[in-house]
mmCIF file of C-alpha atoms and ligand atoms in Angstrom:
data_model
loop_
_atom_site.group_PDB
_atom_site.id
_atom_site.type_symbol
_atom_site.label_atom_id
_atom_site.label_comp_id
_atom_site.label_asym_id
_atom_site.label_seq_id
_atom_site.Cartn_x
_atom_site.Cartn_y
_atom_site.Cartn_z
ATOM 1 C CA UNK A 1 -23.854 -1.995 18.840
ATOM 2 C CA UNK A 2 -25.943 -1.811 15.949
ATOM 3 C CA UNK A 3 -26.472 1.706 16.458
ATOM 4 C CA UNK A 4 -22.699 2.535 15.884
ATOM 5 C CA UNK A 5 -22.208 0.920 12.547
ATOM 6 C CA UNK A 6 -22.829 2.277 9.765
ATOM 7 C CA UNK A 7 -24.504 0.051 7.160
ATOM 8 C CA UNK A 8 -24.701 0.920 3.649
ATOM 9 C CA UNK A 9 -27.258 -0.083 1.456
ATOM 10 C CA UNK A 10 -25.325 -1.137 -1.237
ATOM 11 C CA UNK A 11 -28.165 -0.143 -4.459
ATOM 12 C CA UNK A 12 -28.689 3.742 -2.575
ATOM 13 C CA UNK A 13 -25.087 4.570 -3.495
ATOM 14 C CA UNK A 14 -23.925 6.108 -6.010
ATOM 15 C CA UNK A 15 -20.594 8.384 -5.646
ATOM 16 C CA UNK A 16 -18.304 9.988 -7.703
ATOM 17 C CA UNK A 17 -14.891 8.167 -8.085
ATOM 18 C CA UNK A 18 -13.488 12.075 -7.520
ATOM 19 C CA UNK A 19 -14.627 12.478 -4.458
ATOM 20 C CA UNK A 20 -11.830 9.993 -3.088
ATOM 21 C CA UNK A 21 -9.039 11.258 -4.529
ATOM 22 C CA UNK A 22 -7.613 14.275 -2.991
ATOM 23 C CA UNK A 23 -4.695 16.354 -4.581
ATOM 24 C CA UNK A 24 -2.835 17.185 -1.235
ATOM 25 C CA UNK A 25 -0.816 16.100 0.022
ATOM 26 C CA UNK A 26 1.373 14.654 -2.111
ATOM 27 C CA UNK A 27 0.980 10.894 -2.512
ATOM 28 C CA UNK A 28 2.870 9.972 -5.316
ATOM 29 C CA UNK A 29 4.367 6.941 -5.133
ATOM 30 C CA UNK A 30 8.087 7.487 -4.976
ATOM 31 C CA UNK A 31 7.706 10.222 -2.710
ATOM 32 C CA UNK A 32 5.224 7.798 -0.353
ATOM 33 C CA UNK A 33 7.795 4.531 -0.954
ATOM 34 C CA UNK A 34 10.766 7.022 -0.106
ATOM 35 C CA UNK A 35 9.103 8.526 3.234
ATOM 36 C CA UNK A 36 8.365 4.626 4.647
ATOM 37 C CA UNK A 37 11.856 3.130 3.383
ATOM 38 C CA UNK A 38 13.209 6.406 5.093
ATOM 39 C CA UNK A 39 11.506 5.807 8.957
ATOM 40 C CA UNK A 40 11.498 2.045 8.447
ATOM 41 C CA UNK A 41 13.530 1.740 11.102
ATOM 42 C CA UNK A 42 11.433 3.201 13.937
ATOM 43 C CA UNK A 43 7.801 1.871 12.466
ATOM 44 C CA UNK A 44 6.849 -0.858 14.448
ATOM 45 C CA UNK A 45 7.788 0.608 17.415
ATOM 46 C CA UNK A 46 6.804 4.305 16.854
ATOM 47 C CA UNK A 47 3.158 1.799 15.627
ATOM 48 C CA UNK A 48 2.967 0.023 19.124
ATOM 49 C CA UNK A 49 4.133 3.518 21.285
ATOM 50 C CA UNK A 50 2.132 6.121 19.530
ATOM 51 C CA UNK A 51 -1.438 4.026 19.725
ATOM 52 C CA UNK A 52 -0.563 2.357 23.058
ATOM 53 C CA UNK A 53 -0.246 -0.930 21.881
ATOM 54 C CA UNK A 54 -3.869 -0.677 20.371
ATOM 55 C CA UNK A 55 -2.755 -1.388 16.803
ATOM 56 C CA UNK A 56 -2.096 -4.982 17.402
ATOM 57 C CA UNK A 57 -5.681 -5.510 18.781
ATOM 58 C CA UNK A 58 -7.176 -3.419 16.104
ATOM 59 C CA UNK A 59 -4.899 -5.878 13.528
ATOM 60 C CA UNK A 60 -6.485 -8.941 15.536
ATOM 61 C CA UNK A 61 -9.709 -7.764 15.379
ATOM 62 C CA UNK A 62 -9.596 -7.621 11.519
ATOM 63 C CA UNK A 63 -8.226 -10.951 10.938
ATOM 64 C CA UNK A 64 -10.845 -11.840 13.186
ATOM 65 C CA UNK A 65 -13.394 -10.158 10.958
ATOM 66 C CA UNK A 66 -12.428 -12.156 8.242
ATOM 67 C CA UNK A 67 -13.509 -15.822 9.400
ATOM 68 C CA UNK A 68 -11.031 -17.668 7.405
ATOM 69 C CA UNK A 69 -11.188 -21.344 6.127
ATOM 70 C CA UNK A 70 -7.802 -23.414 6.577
ATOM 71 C CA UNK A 71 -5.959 -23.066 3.715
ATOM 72 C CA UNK A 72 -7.260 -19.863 3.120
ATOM 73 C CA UNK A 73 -5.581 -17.779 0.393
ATOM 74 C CA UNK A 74 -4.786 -14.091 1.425
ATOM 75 C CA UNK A 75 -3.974 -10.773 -0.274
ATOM 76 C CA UNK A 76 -2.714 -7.887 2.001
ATOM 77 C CA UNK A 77 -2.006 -4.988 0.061
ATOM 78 C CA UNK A 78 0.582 -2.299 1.693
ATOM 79 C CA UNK A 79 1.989 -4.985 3.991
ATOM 80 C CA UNK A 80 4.836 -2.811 5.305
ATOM 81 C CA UNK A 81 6.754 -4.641 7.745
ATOM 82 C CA UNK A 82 4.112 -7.282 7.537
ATOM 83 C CA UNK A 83 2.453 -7.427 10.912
ATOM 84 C CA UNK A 84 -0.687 -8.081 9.914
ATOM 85 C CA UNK A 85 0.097 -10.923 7.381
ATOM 86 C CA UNK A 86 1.866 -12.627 10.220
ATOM 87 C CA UNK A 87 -1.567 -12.354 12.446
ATOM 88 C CA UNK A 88 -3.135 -13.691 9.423
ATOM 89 C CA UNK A 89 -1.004 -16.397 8.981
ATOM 90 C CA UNK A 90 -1.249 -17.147 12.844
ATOM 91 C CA UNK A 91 -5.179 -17.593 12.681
ATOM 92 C CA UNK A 92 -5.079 -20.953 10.915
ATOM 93 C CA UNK A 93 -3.286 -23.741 9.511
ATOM 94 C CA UNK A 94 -2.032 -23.727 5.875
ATOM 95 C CA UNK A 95 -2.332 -20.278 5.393
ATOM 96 C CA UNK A 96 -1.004 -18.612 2.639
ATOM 97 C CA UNK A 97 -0.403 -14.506 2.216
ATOM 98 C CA UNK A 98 1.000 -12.567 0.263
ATOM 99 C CA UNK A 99 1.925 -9.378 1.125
ATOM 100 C CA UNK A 100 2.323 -6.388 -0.915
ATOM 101 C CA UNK A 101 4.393 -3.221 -0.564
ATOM 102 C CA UNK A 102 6.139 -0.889 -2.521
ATOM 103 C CA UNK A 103 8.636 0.137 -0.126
ATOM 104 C CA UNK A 104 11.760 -2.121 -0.129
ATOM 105 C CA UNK A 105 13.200 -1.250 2.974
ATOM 106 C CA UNK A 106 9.837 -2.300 4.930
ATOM 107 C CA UNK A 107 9.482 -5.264 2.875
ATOM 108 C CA UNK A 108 13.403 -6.105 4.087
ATOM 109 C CA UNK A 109 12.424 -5.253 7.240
ATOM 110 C CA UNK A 110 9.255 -7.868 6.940
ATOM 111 C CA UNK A 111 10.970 -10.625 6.099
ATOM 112 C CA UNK A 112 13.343 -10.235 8.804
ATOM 113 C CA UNK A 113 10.530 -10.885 11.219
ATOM 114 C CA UNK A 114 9.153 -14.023 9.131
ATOM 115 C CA UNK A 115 12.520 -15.707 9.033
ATOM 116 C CA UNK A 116 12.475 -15.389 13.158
ATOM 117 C CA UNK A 117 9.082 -16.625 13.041
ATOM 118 C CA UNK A 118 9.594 -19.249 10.804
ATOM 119 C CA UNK A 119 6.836 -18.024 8.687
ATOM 120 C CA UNK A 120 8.841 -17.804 5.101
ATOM 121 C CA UNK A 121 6.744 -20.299 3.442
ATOM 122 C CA UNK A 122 3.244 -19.453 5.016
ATOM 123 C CA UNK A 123 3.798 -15.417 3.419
ATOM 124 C CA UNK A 124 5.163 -14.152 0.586
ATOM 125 C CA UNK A 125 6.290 -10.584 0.372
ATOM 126 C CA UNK A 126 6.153 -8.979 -3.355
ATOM 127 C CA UNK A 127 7.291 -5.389 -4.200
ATOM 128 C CA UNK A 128 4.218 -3.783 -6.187
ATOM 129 C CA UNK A 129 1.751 -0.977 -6.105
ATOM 130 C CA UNK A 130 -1.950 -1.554 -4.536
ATOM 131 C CA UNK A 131 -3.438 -0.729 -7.807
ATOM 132 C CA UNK A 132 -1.830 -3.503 -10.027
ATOM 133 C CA UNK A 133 -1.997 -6.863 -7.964
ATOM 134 C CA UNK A 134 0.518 -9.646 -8.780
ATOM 135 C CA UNK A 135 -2.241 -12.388 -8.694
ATOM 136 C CA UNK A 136 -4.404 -13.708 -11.440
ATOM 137 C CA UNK A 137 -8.506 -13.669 -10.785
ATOM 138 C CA UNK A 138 -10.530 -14.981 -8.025
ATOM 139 C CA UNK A 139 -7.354 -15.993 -6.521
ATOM 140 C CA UNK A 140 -7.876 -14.892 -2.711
ATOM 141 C CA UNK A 141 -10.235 -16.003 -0.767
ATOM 142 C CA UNK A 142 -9.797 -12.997 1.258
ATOM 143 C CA UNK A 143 -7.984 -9.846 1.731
ATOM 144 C CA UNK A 144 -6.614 -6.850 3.854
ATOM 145 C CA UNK A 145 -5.208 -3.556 4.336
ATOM 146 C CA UNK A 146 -4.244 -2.221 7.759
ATOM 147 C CA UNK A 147 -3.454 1.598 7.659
ATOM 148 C CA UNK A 148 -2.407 1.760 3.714
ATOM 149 C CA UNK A 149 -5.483 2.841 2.022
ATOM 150 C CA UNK A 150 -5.352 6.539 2.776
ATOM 151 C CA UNK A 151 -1.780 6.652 0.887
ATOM 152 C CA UNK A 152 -2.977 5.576 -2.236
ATOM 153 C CA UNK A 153 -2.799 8.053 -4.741
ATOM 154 C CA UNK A 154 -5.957 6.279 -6.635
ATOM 155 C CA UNK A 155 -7.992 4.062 -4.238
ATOM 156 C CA UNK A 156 -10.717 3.235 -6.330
ATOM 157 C CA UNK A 157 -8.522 1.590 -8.399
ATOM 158 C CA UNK A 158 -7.090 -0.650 -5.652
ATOM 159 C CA UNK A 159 -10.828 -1.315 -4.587
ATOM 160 C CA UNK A 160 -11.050 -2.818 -8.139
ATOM 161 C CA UNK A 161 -7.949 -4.833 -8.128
ATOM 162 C CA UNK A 162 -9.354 -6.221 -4.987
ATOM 163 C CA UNK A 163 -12.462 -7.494 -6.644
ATOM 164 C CA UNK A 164 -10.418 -8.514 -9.516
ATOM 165 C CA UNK A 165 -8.522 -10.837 -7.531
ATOM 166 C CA UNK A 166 -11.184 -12.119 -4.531
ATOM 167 C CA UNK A 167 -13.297 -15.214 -4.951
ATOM 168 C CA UNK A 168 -16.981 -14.046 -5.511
ATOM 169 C CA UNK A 169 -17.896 -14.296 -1.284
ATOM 170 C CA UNK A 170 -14.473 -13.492 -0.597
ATOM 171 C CA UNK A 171 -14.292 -11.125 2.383
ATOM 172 C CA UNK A 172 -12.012 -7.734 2.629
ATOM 173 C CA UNK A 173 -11.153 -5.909 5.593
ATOM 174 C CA UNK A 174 -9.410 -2.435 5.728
ATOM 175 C CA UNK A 175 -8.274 -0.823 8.782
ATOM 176 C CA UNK A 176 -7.957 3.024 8.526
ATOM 177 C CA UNK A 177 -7.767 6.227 10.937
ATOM 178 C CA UNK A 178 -11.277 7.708 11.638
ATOM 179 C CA UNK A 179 -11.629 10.866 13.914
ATOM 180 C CA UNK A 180 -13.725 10.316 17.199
ATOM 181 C CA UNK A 181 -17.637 10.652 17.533
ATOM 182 C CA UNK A 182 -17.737 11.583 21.012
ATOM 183 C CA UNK A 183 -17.067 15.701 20.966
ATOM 184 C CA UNK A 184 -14.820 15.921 24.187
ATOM 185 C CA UNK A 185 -12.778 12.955 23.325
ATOM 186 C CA UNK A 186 -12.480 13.988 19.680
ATOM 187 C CA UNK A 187 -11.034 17.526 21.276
ATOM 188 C CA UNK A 188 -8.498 15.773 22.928
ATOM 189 C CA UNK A 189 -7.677 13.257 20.184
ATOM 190 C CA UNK A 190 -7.184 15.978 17.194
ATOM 191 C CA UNK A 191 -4.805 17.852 20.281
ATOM 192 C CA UNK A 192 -2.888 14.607 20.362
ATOM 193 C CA UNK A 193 -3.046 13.416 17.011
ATOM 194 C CA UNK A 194 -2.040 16.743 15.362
ATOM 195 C CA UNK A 195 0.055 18.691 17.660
ATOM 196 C CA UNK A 196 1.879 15.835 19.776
ATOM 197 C CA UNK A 197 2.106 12.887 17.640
ATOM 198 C CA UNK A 198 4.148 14.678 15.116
ATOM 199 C CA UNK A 199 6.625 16.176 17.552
ATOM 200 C CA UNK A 200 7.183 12.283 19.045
ATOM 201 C CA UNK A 201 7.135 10.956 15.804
ATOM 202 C CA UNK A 202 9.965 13.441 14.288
ATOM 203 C CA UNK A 203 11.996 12.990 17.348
ATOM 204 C CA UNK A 204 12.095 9.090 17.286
ATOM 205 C CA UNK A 205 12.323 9.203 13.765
ATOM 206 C CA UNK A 206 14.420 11.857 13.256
ATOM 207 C CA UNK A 207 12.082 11.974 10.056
ATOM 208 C CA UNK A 208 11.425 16.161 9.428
ATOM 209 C CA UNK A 209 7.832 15.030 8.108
ATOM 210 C CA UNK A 210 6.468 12.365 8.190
ATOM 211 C CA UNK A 211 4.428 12.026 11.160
ATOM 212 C CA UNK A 212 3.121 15.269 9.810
ATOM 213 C CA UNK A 213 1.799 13.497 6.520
ATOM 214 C CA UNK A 214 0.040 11.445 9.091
ATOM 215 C CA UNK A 215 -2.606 13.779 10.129
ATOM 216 C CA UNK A 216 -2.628 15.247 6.924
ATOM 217 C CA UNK A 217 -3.422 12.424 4.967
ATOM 218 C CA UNK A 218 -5.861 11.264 7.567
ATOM 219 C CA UNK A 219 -7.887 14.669 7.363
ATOM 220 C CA UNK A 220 -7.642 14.110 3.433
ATOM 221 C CA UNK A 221 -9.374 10.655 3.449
ATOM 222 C CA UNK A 222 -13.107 10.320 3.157
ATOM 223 C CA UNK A 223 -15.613 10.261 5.729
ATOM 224 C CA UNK A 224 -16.752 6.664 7.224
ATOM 225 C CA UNK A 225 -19.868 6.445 4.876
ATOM 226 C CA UNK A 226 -18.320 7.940 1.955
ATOM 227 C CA UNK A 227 -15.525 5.437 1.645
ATOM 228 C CA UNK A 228 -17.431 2.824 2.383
ATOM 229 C CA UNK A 229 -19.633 3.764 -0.687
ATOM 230 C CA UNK A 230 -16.846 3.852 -2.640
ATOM 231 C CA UNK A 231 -16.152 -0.179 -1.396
ATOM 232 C CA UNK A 232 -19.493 -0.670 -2.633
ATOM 233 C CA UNK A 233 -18.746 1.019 -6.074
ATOM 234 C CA UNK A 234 -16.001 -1.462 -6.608
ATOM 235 C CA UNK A 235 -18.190 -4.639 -6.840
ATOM 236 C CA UNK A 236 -18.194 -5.598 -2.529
ATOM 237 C CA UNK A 237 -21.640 -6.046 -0.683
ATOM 238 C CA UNK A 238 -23.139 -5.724 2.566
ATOM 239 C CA UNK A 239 -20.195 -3.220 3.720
ATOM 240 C CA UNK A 240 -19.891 -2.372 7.500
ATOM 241 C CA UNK A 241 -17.814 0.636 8.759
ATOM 242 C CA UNK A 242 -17.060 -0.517 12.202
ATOM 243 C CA UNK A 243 -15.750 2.196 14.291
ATOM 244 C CA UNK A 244 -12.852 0.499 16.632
ATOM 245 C CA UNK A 245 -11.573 2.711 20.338
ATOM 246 C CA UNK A 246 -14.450 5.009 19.772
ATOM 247 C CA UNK A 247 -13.961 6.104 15.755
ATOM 248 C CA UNK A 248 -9.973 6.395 16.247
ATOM 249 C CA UNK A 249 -9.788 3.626 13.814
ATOM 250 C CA UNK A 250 -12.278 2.317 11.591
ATOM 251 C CA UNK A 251 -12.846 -1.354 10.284
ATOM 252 C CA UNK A 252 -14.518 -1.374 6.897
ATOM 253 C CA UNK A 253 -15.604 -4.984 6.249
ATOM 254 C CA UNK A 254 -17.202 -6.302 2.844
ATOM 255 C CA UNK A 255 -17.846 -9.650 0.416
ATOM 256 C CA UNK A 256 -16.771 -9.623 -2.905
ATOM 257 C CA UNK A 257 -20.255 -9.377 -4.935
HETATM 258 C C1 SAM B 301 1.229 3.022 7.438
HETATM 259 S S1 SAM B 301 2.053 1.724 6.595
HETATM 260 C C2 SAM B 301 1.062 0.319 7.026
HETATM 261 C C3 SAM B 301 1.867 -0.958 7.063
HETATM 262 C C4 SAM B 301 1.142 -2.171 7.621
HETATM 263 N N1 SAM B 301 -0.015 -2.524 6.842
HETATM 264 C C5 SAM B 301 0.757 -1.976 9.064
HETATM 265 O O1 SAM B 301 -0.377 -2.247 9.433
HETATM 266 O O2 SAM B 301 1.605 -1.586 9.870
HETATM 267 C C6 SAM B 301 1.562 2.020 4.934
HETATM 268 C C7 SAM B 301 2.299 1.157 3.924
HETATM 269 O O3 SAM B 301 1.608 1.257 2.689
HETATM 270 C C8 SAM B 301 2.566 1.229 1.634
HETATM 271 N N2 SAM B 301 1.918 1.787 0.454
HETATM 272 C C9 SAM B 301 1.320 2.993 0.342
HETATM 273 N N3 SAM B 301 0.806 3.150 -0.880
HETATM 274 C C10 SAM B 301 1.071 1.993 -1.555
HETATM 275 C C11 SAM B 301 0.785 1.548 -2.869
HETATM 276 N N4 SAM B 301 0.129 2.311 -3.746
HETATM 277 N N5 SAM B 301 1.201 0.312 -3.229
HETATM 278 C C12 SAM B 301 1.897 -0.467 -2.354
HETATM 279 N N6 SAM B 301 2.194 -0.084 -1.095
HETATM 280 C C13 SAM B 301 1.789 1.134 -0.706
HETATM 281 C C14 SAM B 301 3.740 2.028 2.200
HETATM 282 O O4 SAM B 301 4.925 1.746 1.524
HETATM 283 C C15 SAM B 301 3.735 1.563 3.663
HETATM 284 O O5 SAM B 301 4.592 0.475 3.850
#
């Protein structure tokens, strides 16, 4: 296992902020809040069909990832319709998240599923952008994002807000696409991932693009090593890129320095 991690010594690295941000495609904000609010709708279950049901273990496995206390204060930045702050909340009692998003119509959608689950006062759901946090300092004691990252027009700067607002120890785990190691299987996931998950996705959401801007943003975002440099730029040590169903999905895990 160790073999498939990728560790980064966290004094070797040294990165330009530039090389993270990419100018295509498009990831301002409105046009990102629109294209969620727009395929709200279909999310979670386009989510659960489209990576046959592995996005709630690869969820699981982050909250797992996290070891959290009781009472454990969370941030998770680009909540959406807030399926990871509810596994969060799940893991332990007195739990508190908050859960940030700048897309109202997930965030409606969100707190739908809280109020069946009864989960209203355990997690909070706050419109904002990932780069300005509504928490004061050292306020979390740990924090997440599941599948966000990659939309964020400046991710460095979310790194930072992260270490702004996590206790020094405090751990952070991000879940992002990766693109399998293994050559055959990477073959047949690029066949999948660019050519038939956008045609599923547009028919179910009747959205003209964006399970396009899937791939595309996903062949934008930097490499395994490179963005967990950049993790380590932002004040985290002893960073891990984990890579989850063969590199489909990688877990980047971290402690605030
Ligand atoms: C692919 S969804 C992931 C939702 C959820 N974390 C999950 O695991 O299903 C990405 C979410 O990130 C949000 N998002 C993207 N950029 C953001 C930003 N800068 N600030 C706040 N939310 C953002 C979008 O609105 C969208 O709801």
């Amino acid at each position: 296992m160790a073999g498939t991690i990728v560790r980064v010594i966290d004094e070797t690295v040294r990165l330009h902020r530039s090389s993270l941000t990419s100018v295509t495609p498009d990831k301002s904000p409105a046009r990102i809040a629109s294209m969620f609010d727009a395929i709200a709708g279909r999310y979670d279950f386009l989510n659960h069909v489209l990576s046959a049901g592995l996005d709630t273990r690869w969820r699981a496995r982050a909250v797992k990832e996290l070891a959290l206390p009781d009472n454990a204060r969370v941030i998770d930045l680009c909540t959406g319709t807030a399926d990871l702050a509810i596994a969060t909340a799940g893991r332990r009692t007195g739990i508190r998240v908050v859960g940030v998003d700048f897309a109202g119509e997930m965030l409606r959608l969100g707190l739908a599923k809280l109020r069946t689950r009864g989960l209203e006062r355990s997690i909070a759901l706050v419109r904002g952008d990932a780069t300005s946090i509504p928490v004061g300092g050292g306020w979390a004691d740990a924090a997440t994002i599941a599948f966000g990252i990659r939309n964020v027009a400046r991710p460095e700067q979310a790194l930072e807000e992260l270490a702004r607002v996590l206790k020094p120890g405090g751990r952070l785990a991000i879940l992002e696409f990766g693109e399998p190691v293994v050559p055959g299987i990477r073959g047949l996931y690029n066949w999948y991932f660019r050519a038939v998950l956008p045609r599923l996705g547009r028919l179910v959401s009747k959205h003209e693009s964006a399970y396009s801007y899937l791939p595309a943003s996903v062949g934008t975002f930097p490499r395994p090593t490179v963005f967990a440099a950049a993790i380590s730029t932002a004040g985290f040590l002893n960073v891990r890129a984990v890579p989850l169903s063969l590199g489909i999905v990688y877990l980047y895990v971290a402690e605030r320095g």
